[in-house]
Tab-separated table of C-alpha atoms in Angstrom:
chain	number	residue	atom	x	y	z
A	99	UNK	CA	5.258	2.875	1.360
A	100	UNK	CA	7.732	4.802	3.215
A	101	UNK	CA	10.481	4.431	0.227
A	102	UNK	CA	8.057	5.611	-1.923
A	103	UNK	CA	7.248	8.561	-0.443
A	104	UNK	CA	11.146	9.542	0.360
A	105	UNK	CA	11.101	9.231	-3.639
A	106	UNK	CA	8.626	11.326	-4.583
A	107	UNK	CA	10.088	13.988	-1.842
A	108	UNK	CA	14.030	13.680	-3.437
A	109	UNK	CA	12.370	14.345	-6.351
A	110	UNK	CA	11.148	17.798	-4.967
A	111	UNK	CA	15.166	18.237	-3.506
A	112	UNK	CA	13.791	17.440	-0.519
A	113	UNK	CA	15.683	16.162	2.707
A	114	UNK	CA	13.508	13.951	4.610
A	115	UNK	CA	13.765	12.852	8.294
A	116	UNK	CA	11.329	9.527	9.727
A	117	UNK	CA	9.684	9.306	12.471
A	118	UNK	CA	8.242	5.731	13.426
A	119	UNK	CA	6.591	4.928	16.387
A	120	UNK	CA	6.989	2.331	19.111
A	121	UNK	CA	3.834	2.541	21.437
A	122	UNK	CA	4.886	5.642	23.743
A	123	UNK	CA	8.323	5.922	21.997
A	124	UNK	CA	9.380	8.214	18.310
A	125	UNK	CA	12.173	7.107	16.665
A	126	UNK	CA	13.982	9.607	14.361
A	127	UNK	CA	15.895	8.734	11.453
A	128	UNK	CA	17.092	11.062	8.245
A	129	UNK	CA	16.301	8.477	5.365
A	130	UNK	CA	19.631	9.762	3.591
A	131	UNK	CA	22.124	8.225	6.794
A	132	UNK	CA	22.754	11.660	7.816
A	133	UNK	CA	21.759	12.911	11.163
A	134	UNK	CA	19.383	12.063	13.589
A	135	UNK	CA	20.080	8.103	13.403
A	136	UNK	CA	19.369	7.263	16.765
A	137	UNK	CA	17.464	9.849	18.167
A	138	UNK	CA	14.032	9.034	20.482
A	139	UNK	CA	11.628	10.999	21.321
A	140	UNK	CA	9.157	10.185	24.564
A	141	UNK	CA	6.180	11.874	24.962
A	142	UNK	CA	4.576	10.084	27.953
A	143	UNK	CA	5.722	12.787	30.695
A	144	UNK	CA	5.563	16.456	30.597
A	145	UNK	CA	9.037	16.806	30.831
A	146	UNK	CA	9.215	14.222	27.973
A	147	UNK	CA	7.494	16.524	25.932
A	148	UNK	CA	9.195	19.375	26.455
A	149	UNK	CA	12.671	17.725	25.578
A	150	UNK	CA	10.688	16.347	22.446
A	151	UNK	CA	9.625	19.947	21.148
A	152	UNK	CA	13.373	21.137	22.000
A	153	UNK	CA	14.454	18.402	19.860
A	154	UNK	CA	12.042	19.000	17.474
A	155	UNK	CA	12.143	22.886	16.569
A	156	UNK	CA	16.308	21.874	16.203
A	157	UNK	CA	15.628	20.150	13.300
A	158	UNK	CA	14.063	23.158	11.428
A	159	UNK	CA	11.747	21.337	9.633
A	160	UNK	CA	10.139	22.805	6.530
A	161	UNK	CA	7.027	20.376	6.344
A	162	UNK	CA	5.749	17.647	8.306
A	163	UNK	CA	4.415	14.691	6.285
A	164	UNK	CA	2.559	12.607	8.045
A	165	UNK	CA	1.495	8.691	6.973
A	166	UNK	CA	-0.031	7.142	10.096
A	167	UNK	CA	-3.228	6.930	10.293
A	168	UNK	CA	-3.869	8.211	13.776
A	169	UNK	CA	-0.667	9.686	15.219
A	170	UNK	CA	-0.516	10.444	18.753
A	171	UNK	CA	-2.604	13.598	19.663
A	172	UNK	CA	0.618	14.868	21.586
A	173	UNK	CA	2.967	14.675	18.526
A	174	UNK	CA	0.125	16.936	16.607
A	175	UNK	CA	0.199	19.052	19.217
A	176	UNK	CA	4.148	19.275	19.137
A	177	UNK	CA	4.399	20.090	15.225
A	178	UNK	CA	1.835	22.568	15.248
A	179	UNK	CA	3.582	24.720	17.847
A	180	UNK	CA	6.345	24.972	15.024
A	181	UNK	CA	3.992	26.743	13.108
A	182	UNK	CA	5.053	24.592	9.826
A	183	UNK	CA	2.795	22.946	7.306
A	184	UNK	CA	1.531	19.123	7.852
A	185	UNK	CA	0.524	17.420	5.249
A	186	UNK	CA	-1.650	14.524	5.976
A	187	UNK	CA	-1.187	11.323	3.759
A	188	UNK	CA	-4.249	8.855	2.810
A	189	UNK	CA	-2.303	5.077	2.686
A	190	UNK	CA	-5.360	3.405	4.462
A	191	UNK	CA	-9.072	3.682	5.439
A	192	UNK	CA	-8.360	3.625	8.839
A	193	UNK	CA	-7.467	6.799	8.829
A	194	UNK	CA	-8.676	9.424	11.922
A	195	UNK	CA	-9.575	12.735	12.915
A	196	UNK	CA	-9.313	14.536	9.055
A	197	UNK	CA	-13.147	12.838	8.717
A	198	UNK	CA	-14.232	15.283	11.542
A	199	UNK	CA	-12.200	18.119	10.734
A	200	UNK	CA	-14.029	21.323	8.971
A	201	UNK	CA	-14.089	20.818	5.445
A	202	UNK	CA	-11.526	23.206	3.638
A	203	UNK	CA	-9.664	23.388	6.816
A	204	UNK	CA	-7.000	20.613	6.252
A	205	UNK	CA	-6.497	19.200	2.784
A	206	UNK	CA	-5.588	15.616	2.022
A	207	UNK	CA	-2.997	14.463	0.443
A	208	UNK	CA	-3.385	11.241	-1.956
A	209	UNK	CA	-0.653	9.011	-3.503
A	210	UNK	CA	-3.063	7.507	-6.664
A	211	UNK	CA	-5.597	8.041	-8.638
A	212	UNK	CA	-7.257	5.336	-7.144
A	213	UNK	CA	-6.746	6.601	-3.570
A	214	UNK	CA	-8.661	10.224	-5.062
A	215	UNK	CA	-11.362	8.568	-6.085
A	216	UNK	CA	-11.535	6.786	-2.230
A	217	UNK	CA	-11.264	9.776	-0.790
A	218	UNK	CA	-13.689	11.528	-2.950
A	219	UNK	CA	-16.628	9.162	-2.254
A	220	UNK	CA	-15.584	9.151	1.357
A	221	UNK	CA	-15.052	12.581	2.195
A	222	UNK	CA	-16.860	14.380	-1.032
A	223	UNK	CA	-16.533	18.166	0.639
A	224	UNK	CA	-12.570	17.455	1.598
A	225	UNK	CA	-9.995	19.305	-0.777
A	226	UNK	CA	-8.203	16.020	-2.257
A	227	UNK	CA	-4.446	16.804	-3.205
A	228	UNK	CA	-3.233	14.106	-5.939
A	229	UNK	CA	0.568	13.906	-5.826
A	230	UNK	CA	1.333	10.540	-7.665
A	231	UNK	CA	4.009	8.567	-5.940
A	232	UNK	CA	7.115	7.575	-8.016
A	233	UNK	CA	6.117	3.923	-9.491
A	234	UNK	CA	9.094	1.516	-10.374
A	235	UNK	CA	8.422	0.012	-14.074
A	236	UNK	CA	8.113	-4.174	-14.335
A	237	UNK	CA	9.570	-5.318	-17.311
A	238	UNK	CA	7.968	-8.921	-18.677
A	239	UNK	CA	8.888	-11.024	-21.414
A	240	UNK	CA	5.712	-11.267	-24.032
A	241	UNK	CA	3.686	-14.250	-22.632
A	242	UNK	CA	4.158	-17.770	-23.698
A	243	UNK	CA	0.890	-19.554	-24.635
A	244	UNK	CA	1.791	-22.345	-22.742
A	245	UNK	CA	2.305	-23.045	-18.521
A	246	UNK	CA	1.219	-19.647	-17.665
A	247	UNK	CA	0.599	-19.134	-14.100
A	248	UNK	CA	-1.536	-16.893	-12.072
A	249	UNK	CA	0.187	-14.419	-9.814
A	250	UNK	CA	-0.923	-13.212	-6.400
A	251	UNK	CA	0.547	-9.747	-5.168
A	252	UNK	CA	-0.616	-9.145	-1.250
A	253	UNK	CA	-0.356	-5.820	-0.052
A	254	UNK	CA	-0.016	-7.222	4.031
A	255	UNK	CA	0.689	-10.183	5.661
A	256	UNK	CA	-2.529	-10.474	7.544
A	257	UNK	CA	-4.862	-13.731	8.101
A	258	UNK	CA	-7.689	-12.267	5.907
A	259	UNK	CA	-4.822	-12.141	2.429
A	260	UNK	CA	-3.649	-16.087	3.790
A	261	UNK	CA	-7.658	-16.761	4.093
A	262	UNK	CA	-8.055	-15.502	0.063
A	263	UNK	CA	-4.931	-16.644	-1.116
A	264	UNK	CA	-6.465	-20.493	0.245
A	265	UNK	CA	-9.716	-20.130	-0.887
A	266	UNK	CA	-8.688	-18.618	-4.368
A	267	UNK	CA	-6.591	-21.923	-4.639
A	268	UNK	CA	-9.067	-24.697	-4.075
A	269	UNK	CA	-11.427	-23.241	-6.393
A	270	UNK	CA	-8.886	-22.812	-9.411
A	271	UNK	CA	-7.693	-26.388	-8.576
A	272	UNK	CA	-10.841	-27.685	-9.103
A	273	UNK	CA	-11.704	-25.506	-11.828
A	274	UNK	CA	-7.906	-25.639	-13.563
A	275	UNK	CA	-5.776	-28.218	-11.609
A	276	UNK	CA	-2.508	-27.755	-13.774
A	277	UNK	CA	-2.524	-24.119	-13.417
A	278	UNK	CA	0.260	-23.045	-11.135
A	279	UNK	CA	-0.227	-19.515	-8.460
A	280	UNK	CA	2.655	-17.721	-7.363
A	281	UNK	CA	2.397	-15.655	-4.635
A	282	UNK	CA	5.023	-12.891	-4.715
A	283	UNK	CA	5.596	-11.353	-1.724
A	284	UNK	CA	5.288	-12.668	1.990
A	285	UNK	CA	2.209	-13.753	3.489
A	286	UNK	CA	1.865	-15.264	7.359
A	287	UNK	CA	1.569	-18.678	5.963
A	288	UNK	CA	4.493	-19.271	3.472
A	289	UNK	CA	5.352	-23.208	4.461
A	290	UNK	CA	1.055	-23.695	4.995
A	291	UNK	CA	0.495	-22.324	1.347
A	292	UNK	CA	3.715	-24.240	-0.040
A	293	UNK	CA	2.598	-27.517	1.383
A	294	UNK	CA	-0.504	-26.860	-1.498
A	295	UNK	CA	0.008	-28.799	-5.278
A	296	UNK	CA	-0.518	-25.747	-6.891
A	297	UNK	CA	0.907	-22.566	-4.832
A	298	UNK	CA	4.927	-21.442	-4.840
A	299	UNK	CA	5.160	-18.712	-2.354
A	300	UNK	CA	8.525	-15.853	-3.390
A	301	UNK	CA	8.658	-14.808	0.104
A	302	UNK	CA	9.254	-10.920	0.367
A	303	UNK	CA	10.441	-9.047	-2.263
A	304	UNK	CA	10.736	-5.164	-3.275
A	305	UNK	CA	9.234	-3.845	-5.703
A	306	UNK	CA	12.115	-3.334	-8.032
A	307	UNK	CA	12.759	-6.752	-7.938
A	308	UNK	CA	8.987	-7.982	-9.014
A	309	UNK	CA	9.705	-8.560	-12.971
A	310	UNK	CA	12.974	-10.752	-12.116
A	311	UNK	CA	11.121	-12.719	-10.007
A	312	UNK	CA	7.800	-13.586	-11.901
A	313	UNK	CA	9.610	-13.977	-15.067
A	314	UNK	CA	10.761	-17.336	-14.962
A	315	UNK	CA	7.022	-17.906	-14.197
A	316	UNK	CA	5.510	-17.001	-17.013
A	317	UNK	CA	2.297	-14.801	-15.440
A	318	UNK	CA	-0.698	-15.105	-17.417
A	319	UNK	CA	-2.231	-13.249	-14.644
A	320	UNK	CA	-2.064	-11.205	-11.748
A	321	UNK	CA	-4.479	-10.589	-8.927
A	322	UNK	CA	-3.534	-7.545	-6.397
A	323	UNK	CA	-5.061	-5.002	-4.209
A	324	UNK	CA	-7.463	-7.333	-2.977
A	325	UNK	CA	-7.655	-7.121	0.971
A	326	UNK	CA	-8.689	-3.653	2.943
A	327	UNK	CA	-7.584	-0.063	0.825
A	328	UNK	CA	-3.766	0.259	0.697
A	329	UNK	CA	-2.533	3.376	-1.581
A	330	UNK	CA	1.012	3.815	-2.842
A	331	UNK	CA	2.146	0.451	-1.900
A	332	UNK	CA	4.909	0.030	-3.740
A	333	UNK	CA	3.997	-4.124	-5.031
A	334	UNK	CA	0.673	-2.914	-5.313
A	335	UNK	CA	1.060	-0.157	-7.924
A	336	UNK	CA	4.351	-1.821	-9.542
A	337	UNK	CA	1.568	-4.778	-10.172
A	338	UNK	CA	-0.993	-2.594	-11.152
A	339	UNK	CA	0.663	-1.491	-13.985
A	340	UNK	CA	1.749	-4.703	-15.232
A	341	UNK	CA	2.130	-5.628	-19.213
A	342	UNK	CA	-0.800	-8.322	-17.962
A	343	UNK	CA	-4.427	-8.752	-17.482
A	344	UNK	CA	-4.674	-7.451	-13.723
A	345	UNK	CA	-7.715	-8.184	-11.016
A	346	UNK	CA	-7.824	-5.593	-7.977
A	347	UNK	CA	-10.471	-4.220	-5.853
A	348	UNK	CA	-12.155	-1.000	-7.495
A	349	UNK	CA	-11.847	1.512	-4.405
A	350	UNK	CA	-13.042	4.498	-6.693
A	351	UNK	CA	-16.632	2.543	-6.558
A	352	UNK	CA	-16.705	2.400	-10.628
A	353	UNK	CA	-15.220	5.838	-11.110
A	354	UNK	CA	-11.994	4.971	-12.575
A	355	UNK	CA	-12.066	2.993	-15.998
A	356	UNK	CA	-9.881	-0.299	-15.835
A	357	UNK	CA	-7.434	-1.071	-18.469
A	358	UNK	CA	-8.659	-3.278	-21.624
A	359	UNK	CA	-8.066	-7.211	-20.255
A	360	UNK	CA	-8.148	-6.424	-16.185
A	361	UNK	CA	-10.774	-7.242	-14.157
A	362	UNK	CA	-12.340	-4.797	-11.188
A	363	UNK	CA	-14.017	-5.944	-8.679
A	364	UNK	CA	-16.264	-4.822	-6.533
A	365	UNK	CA	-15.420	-3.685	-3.309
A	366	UNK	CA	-17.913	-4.577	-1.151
A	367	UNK	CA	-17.967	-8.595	-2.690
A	368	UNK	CA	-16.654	-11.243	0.077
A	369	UNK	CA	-13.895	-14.020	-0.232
A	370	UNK	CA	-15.415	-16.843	-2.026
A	371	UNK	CA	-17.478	-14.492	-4.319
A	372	UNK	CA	-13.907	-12.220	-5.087
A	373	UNK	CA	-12.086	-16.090	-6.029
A	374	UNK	CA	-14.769	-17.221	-8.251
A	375	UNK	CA	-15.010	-14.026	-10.522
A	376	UNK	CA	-11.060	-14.255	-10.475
A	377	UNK	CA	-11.007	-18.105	-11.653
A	378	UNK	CA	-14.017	-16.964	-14.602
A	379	UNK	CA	-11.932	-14.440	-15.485
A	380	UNK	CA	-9.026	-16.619	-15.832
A	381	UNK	CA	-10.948	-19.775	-17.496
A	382	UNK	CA	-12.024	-16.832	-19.925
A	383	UNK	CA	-9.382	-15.569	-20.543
């Protein structure tokens, strides 16, 4: 999601420096291998944090973009004493403090269409700021009628997408045993979900290299977006606007009209309910 974002910034002319944290520990880098490269910052002392806002203010920033969900109150504390914008970035639900903040105060900035329509219904008296994220473009072959496959796209590698991925599989092999699924992408579980009849796992890919990968598969169908909210993953929305019948979670709550052929689901429906509208949908389709 980071890539994506140093995109849509070039695109603006817009030099951009990352900051990733390691518990108590910032690391700097400038995305375009210029300087900083190896620069920390420490913010557990006070002296620390002095040499952090020295370090800082040298770097002249312009803007501060921010895409953690709850950044160290220190760090906030640090970029607002150089009086420069911050612009606060909805990627997840799990995000912090801009729920309690006054509304009109802060706005928020959104990656999708999808992730407006999240924060709308969460936050409906927060100024939403929509700046779409540059989306690479999948390129697939018109679909042969015959061995199509379903495709999985998993935004994380988390327990709950391995849990899904499983349960989606026994009910479409006893529903469809000769149709294949493909997850593309990595999961915690590649060699569990390979030891299955009916799962080949890609392992991790970009998103510029999705259509070269599923094309030899011949995807009928692809399921994404179906864990916890994720906005402007790059998999995600390279899936999402597949030349294919796509399932996802509806975050907007019904606000946003899917395309003809894809299927959105409900947010709030669990696992086994979520696999057996997908393998309807596919039986259907």
């Amino acid at each position: 999601m980071t890539n994506a974002l140093i995109r849509h910034l070039r695109l603006h002319g817009e030099r951009t420096v990352l900051l990733s944290r390691d518990d108590n520990v910032l690391h700097l880098r400038a995305a375009d291998g210029g300087l900083p490269q190896t620069t920390c910052l420490r913010l557990d002392t006070e002296a620390n944090l002095a040499s952090a806002g020295d370090i800082l203010r040298r770097l002249s920033p312009t803007r501060v973009e921010i895409l953690e969900p709850n950044p160290p109150p220190r760090l906030i504390e640090l970029i607002r004493c150089l009086d420069v914008p911050i612009d606060r970035w909805l990627i997840s639900e799990s995000i912090g403090e801009i729920a309690s903040l006054p509304s009109g105060t802060t706005p928020l900035f959104v990656p999708s269409k999808m992730a407006k329509a999240y924060a709308q219904s969460r936050w409906p008296d927060r100024k939403i700021l929509l700046h779409d994220w540059p989306t690479c473009f999948m390129t697939l072959p018109p679909i042969s009628a015959n061995d199509k496959s379903l495709v999985i796209v998993p935004s994380t590698p988390t327990l709950a997408s391995l849990r899904m991925i499983n349960t989606l599989a026994d009910r479409l092999w006893r529903r469809e045993p000769s149709l294949p699924i493909v997850v593309a992408g990595a999961t915690c579980g590649d060699d569990r979900l390979m030891s299955r009849p009916n799962i080949f796992v890609t392992g991790a890919i970009a998103a510029d290299e999705l259509g070269d990968v599923l094309r030899p598969h011949n995807p009928g169908w692809i399921l994404t977006d179906f864990e916890q909210p994720v906005f402007g993953h790059p998999l995600v929305e390279t899936a999402r606007q597949a030349t294919r019948p796509v399932a996802y979670r509806d975050w907007s709550g019904g606000a946003l009209k899917p395309r003809k052929g894809d299927l959105a689901i409900s947010a709030i429906v669990n696992a086994a309910a979520l696999a057996d509208l997908v393998v309807d949908w596919v039986a259907r389709s």
